[in-house]
């Protein structure tokens, strides 16, 4: 019963959050602004939207190809088309339950390649560790390039006194966490230690694998394709076409955060991207329209590729 409730909450709560953010943002606009936004959608240059989706496809292919290196390191083989369709299904599933895609990827290989679930899932954990580290690199670059702008933005939103209080609370909380981590026998802490051990093992397996440089190349290529597909979409609207690299990478980072913490960014992605773009003089209506153009097109691609993968997986694996 608890598992069922937890499962439904993991689906419903992110969707409700997305709906709330959409309604919240919609109520901020006047009727004239809504008409203005419709004009952005009507007059957008969709060539750049289609180009971004074409670039995204290379990211999907690269992720599927990268997977074979960690699978081979575990002593197994898998067909590329199964890897690719498993990746597409994973993106599709993440639209429903956050992070359910990792489980679905492992299940696909278990069914069609007879690779044990725990082994396949272990390779995905290793990938996620690398992806997280590369994302942190993007975060560092973004904050380094736009430090003064972000500093002024934060100070405008939160007074210095409150920032100091938050800093003290953060330091105390961090010290308490370290002490609890080191000495506590709580079940939740023990489970977290077990998961952390798995992450460490996954990371170490990458350093030991035969094709680690090819694996790392594809890891960076995947994130480069993410950034490039975001970049080309700025030319879809006249209002966003003139922004510089700083705005692009900050928008990309915050958009990625929205995708990571909700159902692939539902509701949150356009809001956060618009908020960032306003720092660079882009009207809220244009930034919101841009966010919806990017999010909707990417989501449509994931639904199409995921749906086709569900259809073709059993067809291409009839003998299994």
Short mmCIF file of C-alpha atoms in Angstrom, two decimals:
data_model
loop_
_atom_site.label_atom_id
_atom_site.label_comp_id
_atom_site.label_asym_id
_atom_site.label_seq_id
_atom_site.Cartn_x
_atom_site.Cartn_y
_atom_site.Cartn_z
CA UNK A 1 0.00 0.00 0.00
CA UNK A 2 2.80 2.42 0.95
CA UNK A 3 4.67 1.63 -2.26
CA UNK A 4 1.54 2.31 -4.32
CA UNK A 5 0.95 5.65 -2.58
CA UNK A 6 4.61 6.59 -2.98
CA UNK A 7 4.51 5.68 -6.68
CA UNK A 8 1.43 7.80 -7.33
CA UNK A 9 2.81 10.72 -5.36
CA UNK A 10 6.01 10.61 -7.42
CA UNK A 11 3.84 10.96 -10.55
CA UNK A 12 1.18 13.39 -9.35
CA UNK A 13 3.20 15.87 -7.27
CA UNK A 14 5.63 16.93 -10.04
CA UNK A 15 2.69 17.28 -12.46
CA UNK A 16 0.77 19.40 -9.94
CA UNK A 17 3.86 21.54 -9.42
CA UNK A 18 4.14 22.04 -13.17
CA UNK A 19 0.44 22.94 -13.47
CA UNK A 20 0.78 25.39 -10.59
CA UNK A 21 3.79 27.09 -12.22
CA UNK A 22 1.94 27.36 -15.53
CA UNK A 23 -1.12 28.92 -13.89
CA UNK A 24 1.09 31.20 -11.76
CA UNK A 25 2.97 32.44 -14.81
CA UNK A 26 -0.18 32.76 -16.94
CA UNK A 27 -1.88 34.93 -14.31
CA UNK A 28 1.08 37.33 -14.39
CA UNK A 29 0.40 38.22 -18.02
CA UNK A 30 -2.17 40.74 -19.22
CA UNK A 31 -4.47 39.86 -22.16
CA UNK A 32 -2.26 42.04 -24.39
CA UNK A 33 0.85 40.14 -23.31
CA UNK A 34 -0.82 36.80 -24.05
CA UNK A 35 -1.67 38.03 -27.56
CA UNK A 36 1.97 39.14 -27.88
CA UNK A 37 3.17 35.65 -26.91
CA UNK A 38 0.91 34.06 -29.51
CA UNK A 39 2.61 36.29 -32.05
CA UNK A 40 6.01 34.91 -31.03
CA UNK A 41 4.81 31.36 -31.68
CA UNK A 42 3.27 32.35 -35.00
CA UNK A 43 6.30 34.28 -36.29
CA UNK A 44 9.06 32.02 -34.94
CA UNK A 45 11.60 30.67 -37.41
CA UNK A 46 10.97 26.96 -36.95
CA UNK A 47 13.99 26.02 -39.05
CA UNK A 48 16.13 26.52 -35.93
CA UNK A 49 13.73 24.45 -33.83
CA UNK A 50 14.00 21.56 -36.31
CA UNK A 51 17.77 22.03 -36.42
CA UNK A 52 17.94 21.73 -32.63
CA UNK A 53 15.98 18.47 -32.80
CA UNK A 54 18.36 17.16 -35.46
CA UNK A 55 21.28 17.95 -33.14
CA UNK A 56 19.42 16.30 -30.26
CA UNK A 57 19.21 13.11 -32.28
CA UNK A 58 23.01 12.96 -32.38
CA UNK A 59 23.01 13.25 -28.60
CA UNK A 60 20.62 10.28 -28.37
CA UNK A 61 22.80 8.24 -30.73
CA UNK A 62 25.97 9.13 -28.85
CA UNK A 63 24.40 8.16 -25.51
CA UNK A 64 23.38 4.79 -26.94
CA UNK A 65 26.84 4.22 -28.43
CA UNK A 66 28.59 5.25 -25.18
CA UNK A 67 26.56 2.68 -23.28
CA UNK A 68 28.20 -0.20 -25.12
CA UNK A 69 31.60 0.60 -23.56
CA UNK A 70 30.40 0.16 -19.97
CA UNK A 71 28.32 -2.89 -20.97
CA UNK A 72 31.39 -4.51 -22.54
CA UNK A 73 33.40 -3.68 -19.43
CA UNK A 74 30.88 -5.75 -17.45
CA UNK A 75 31.49 -8.67 -19.81
CA UNK A 76 28.34 -8.44 -21.94
CA UNK A 77 27.40 -7.48 -25.49
CA UNK A 78 24.32 -5.65 -26.74
CA UNK A 79 23.03 -4.58 -30.14
CA UNK A 80 23.24 -0.87 -30.90
CA UNK A 81 19.60 -0.59 -32.00
CA UNK A 82 18.48 -2.05 -28.67
CA UNK A 83 20.69 0.41 -26.80
CA UNK A 84 19.28 3.29 -28.82
CA UNK A 85 15.65 2.32 -28.33
CA UNK A 86 16.26 1.72 -24.63
CA UNK A 87 17.64 5.26 -24.36
CA UNK A 88 14.63 6.66 -26.24
CA UNK A 89 12.24 4.80 -23.94
CA UNK A 90 14.16 6.13 -20.94
CA UNK A 91 13.61 9.74 -22.07
CA UNK A 92 9.95 8.93 -22.69
CA UNK A 93 9.50 7.37 -19.23
CA UNK A 94 11.13 10.34 -17.51
CA UNK A 95 8.21 12.42 -18.77
CA UNK A 96 5.96 10.44 -16.42
CA UNK A 97 7.96 9.51 -13.32
CA UNK A 98 11.21 11.42 -12.70
CA UNK A 99 14.26 9.10 -13.03
CA UNK A 100 12.13 6.08 -13.99
CA UNK A 101 13.99 6.05 -17.31
CA UNK A 102 17.10 4.55 -15.72
CA UNK A 103 15.08 1.55 -14.54
CA UNK A 104 13.36 1.14 -17.92
CA UNK A 105 16.73 1.16 -19.73
CA UNK A 106 18.00 -1.69 -17.58
CA UNK A 107 14.75 -3.62 -18.01
CA UNK A 108 14.95 -3.35 -21.81
CA UNK A 109 18.43 -4.89 -21.86
CA UNK A 110 17.35 -7.58 -19.41
CA UNK A 111 14.46 -8.57 -21.68
CA UNK A 112 16.07 -8.29 -25.11
CA UNK A 113 19.78 -8.83 -24.42
CA UNK A 114 19.53 -11.09 -21.35
CA UNK A 115 21.83 -8.81 -19.36
CA UNK A 116 21.09 -9.03 -15.61
CA UNK A 117 19.16 -6.02 -14.35
CA UNK A 118 21.66 -5.15 -11.62
CA UNK A 119 24.56 -5.24 -14.09
CA UNK A 120 22.77 -3.05 -16.65
CA UNK A 121 21.61 -0.66 -13.94
CA UNK A 122 25.17 -0.46 -12.60
CA UNK A 123 26.40 0.78 -15.98
CA UNK A 124 23.69 3.47 -15.95
CA UNK A 125 24.75 4.58 -12.46
CA UNK A 126 28.32 4.97 -13.74
CA UNK A 127 27.04 7.10 -16.63
CA UNK A 128 25.04 9.30 -14.29
CA UNK A 129 28.10 9.97 -12.15
CA UNK A 130 30.02 11.20 -15.20
CA UNK A 131 27.04 13.20 -16.48
CA UNK A 132 26.66 14.88 -13.09
CA UNK A 133 30.35 15.84 -12.97
CA UNK A 134 30.20 17.30 -16.49
CA UNK A 135 27.06 19.25 -15.56
CA UNK A 136 28.90 20.65 -12.53
CA UNK A 137 31.61 21.80 -14.92
CA UNK A 138 28.99 23.69 -16.94
CA UNK A 139 27.65 25.21 -13.70
CA UNK A 140 31.16 26.35 -12.74
CA UNK A 141 31.76 27.88 -16.18
CA UNK A 142 28.36 29.62 -16.11
CA UNK A 143 28.91 31.18 -12.69
CA UNK A 144 32.52 32.10 -13.51
CA UNK A 145 31.56 33.81 -16.78
CA UNK A 146 28.55 35.63 -15.31
CA UNK A 147 29.61 36.01 -11.67
CA UNK A 148 28.94 39.75 -11.31
CA UNK A 149 25.53 39.57 -12.96
CA UNK A 150 24.40 36.63 -10.81
CA UNK A 151 25.86 38.20 -7.67
CA UNK A 152 23.89 41.41 -8.25
CA UNK A 153 20.75 39.39 -9.08
CA UNK A 154 21.01 37.36 -5.86
CA UNK A 155 21.72 40.45 -3.74
CA UNK A 156 18.70 42.16 -5.27
CA UNK A 157 16.49 39.20 -4.37
CA UNK A 158 17.98 38.38 -0.95
CA UNK A 159 19.41 41.02 1.44
CA UNK A 160 23.03 40.58 2.63
CA UNK A 161 21.85 39.93 6.20
CA UNK A 162 19.70 37.02 5.10
CA UNK A 163 22.50 35.65 2.94
CA UNK A 164 24.80 35.69 5.97
CA UNK A 165 22.20 33.86 8.07
CA UNK A 166 21.72 31.30 5.30
CA UNK A 167 25.50 30.84 5.09
CA UNK A 168 25.75 30.17 8.84
CA UNK A 169 22.83 27.75 8.68
CA UNK A 170 24.46 26.02 5.71
CA UNK A 171 27.81 25.62 7.51
CA UNK A 172 26.17 24.28 10.69
CA UNK A 173 23.97 21.95 8.64
CA UNK A 174 26.99 20.66 6.72
CA UNK A 175 28.93 19.93 9.93
CA UNK A 176 25.92 18.12 11.43
CA UNK A 177 25.51 16.09 8.24
CA UNK A 178 29.19 15.02 8.32
CA UNK A 179 28.91 13.98 11.98
CA UNK A 180 25.69 12.05 11.35
CA UNK A 181 27.20 10.46 8.24
CA UNK A 182 30.28 9.29 10.15
CA UNK A 183 28.70 8.07 13.38
CA UNK A 184 24.99 7.41 12.84
CA UNK A 185 23.48 3.93 12.50
CA UNK A 186 20.13 5.18 11.22
CA UNK A 187 18.67 3.01 8.48
CA UNK A 188 18.33 5.90 6.05
CA UNK A 189 21.99 6.85 6.53
CA UNK A 190 23.09 3.26 6.03
CA UNK A 191 21.06 3.08 2.81
CA UNK A 192 22.60 6.34 1.60
CA UNK A 193 26.08 5.00 2.34
CA UNK A 194 25.25 1.88 0.34
CA UNK A 195 24.09 3.97 -2.61
CA UNK A 196 27.15 6.22 -2.35
CA UNK A 197 29.34 3.12 -2.36
CA UNK A 198 27.60 2.01 -5.56
CA UNK A 199 28.24 5.39 -7.15
CA UNK A 200 31.90 5.22 -6.20
CA UNK A 201 32.18 1.71 -7.61
CA UNK A 202 30.49 2.86 -10.81
CA UNK A 203 32.92 5.74 -11.18
CA UNK A 204 35.93 3.52 -10.58
CA UNK A 205 34.69 1.05 -13.22
CA UNK A 206 34.95 3.84 -15.82
CA UNK A 207 38.58 4.48 -14.95
CA UNK A 208 39.33 0.78 -15.37
CA UNK A 209 37.43 0.16 -18.60
CA UNK A 210 39.31 -0.56 -21.82
CA UNK A 211 37.68 2.21 -23.85
CA UNK A 212 37.56 4.89 -21.14
CA UNK A 213 38.76 7.67 -23.47
CA UNK A 214 36.07 6.89 -26.03
CA UNK A 215 33.55 6.77 -23.17
CA UNK A 216 34.66 10.19 -21.93
CA UNK A 217 34.67 11.64 -25.46
CA UNK A 218 31.05 10.62 -25.96
CA UNK A 219 30.17 11.93 -22.49
CA UNK A 220 31.44 15.40 -23.40
CA UNK A 221 29.92 15.15 -26.89
CA UNK A 222 26.49 14.40 -25.39
CA UNK A 223 26.60 17.54 -23.24
CA UNK A 224 28.03 19.59 -26.09
CA UNK A 225 25.06 18.52 -28.21
CA UNK A 226 22.69 19.57 -25.38
CA UNK A 227 24.30 23.02 -25.24
CA UNK A 228 24.39 23.37 -29.04
CA UNK A 229 20.73 22.44 -29.45
CA UNK A 230 19.84 25.08 -26.86
CA UNK A 231 22.07 27.64 -28.58
CA UNK A 232 20.63 27.28 -32.08
CA UNK A 233 17.08 27.79 -30.80
CA UNK A 234 17.84 31.38 -29.75
CA UNK A 235 17.71 32.28 -33.45
CA UNK A 236 14.09 31.12 -33.67
CA UNK A 237 12.97 34.44 -32.17
CA UNK A 238 14.22 37.87 -33.18
CA UNK A 239 14.17 39.01 -29.54
CA UNK A 240 16.53 36.26 -28.36
CA UNK A 241 18.77 36.03 -31.41
CA UNK A 242 21.17 38.71 -30.16
CA UNK A 243 22.00 37.33 -26.71
CA UNK A 244 25.59 36.35 -25.98
CA UNK A 245 27.30 33.21 -24.74
CA UNK A 246 26.83 34.19 -21.09
CA UNK A 247 23.05 34.28 -21.41
CA UNK A 248 23.05 31.02 -23.38
CA UNK A 249 25.07 29.01 -20.85
CA UNK A 250 23.20 30.42 -17.82
CA UNK A 251 19.86 29.67 -19.51
CA UNK A 252 21.10 26.20 -20.39
CA UNK A 253 22.20 25.46 -16.80
CA UNK A 254 18.95 26.63 -15.21
CA UNK A 255 16.91 24.87 -17.88
CA UNK A 256 18.81 21.65 -17.15
CA UNK A 257 18.09 22.07 -13.43
CA UNK A 258 14.38 22.43 -14.21
CA UNK A 259 14.47 19.23 -16.26
CA UNK A 260 16.29 17.35 -13.49
CA UNK A 261 13.93 18.31 -10.67
CA UNK A 262 10.54 17.99 -12.39
CA UNK A 263 8.90 15.82 -15.04
CA UNK A 264 11.45 16.78 -17.69
CA UNK A 265 10.90 20.46 -16.93
CA UNK A 266 7.09 20.58 -17.24
CA UNK A 267 6.03 24.10 -16.24
CA UNK A 268 9.37 24.93 -14.62
CA UNK A 269 11.55 25.05 -17.75
CA UNK A 270 9.88 28.04 -19.50
CA UNK A 271 9.58 29.91 -16.19
CA UNK A 272 13.26 29.57 -15.24
CA UNK A 273 14.57 30.30 -18.74
CA UNK A 274 12.39 33.43 -18.98
CA UNK A 275 13.59 34.56 -15.55
CA UNK A 276 17.23 34.23 -16.63
CA UNK A 277 16.71 35.90 -19.99
CA UNK A 278 15.11 38.93 -18.30
CA UNK A 279 18.52 39.60 -16.73
CA UNK A 280 19.76 40.24 -20.26
CA UNK A 281 16.93 42.56 -21.26
CA UNK A 282 14.72 39.96 -22.96
CA UNK A 283 11.02 40.70 -22.35
CA UNK A 284 9.27 38.19 -20.09
CA UNK A 285 6.81 37.33 -22.85
CA UNK A 286 9.58 36.57 -25.34
CA UNK A 287 11.58 34.53 -22.79
CA UNK A 288 8.51 32.50 -21.82
CA UNK A 289 7.58 31.88 -25.46
CA UNK A 290 11.17 30.79 -26.14
CA UNK A 291 11.09 28.41 -23.16
CA UNK A 292 7.86 26.81 -24.35
CA UNK A 293 9.15 26.49 -27.92
CA UNK A 294 12.26 24.66 -26.74
CA UNK A 295 10.53 22.50 -24.14
CA UNK A 296 7.57 21.54 -26.37
CA UNK A 297 9.75 20.59 -29.34
CA UNK A 298 12.12 18.51 -27.21
CA UNK A 299 9.22 16.80 -25.45
CA UNK A 300 7.56 16.00 -28.80
CA UNK A 301 10.81 14.42 -29.99
CA UNK A 302 11.04 12.26 -26.86
CA UNK A 303 7.42 11.14 -27.21
CA UNK A 304 7.83 10.27 -30.91
CA UNK A 305 11.14 8.39 -30.49
CA UNK A 306 9.97 6.68 -27.30
CA UNK A 307 6.67 5.63 -28.87
CA UNK A 308 8.38 4.26 -31.98
CA UNK A 309 10.86 2.39 -29.80
CA UNK A 310 8.05 0.67 -27.90
CA UNK A 311 6.65 -0.46 -31.26
CA UNK A 312 9.88 -1.57 -32.95
CA UNK A 313 11.67 -3.21 -30.01
CA UNK A 314 9.57 -6.42 -30.13
CA UNK A 315 9.55 -6.39 -33.96
CA UNK A 316 13.34 -6.22 -34.24
CA UNK A 317 13.79 -8.82 -31.51
CA UNK A 318 11.27 -11.45 -32.65
CA UNK A 319 13.66 -14.32 -32.07
CA UNK A 320 14.19 -13.38 -28.41
#
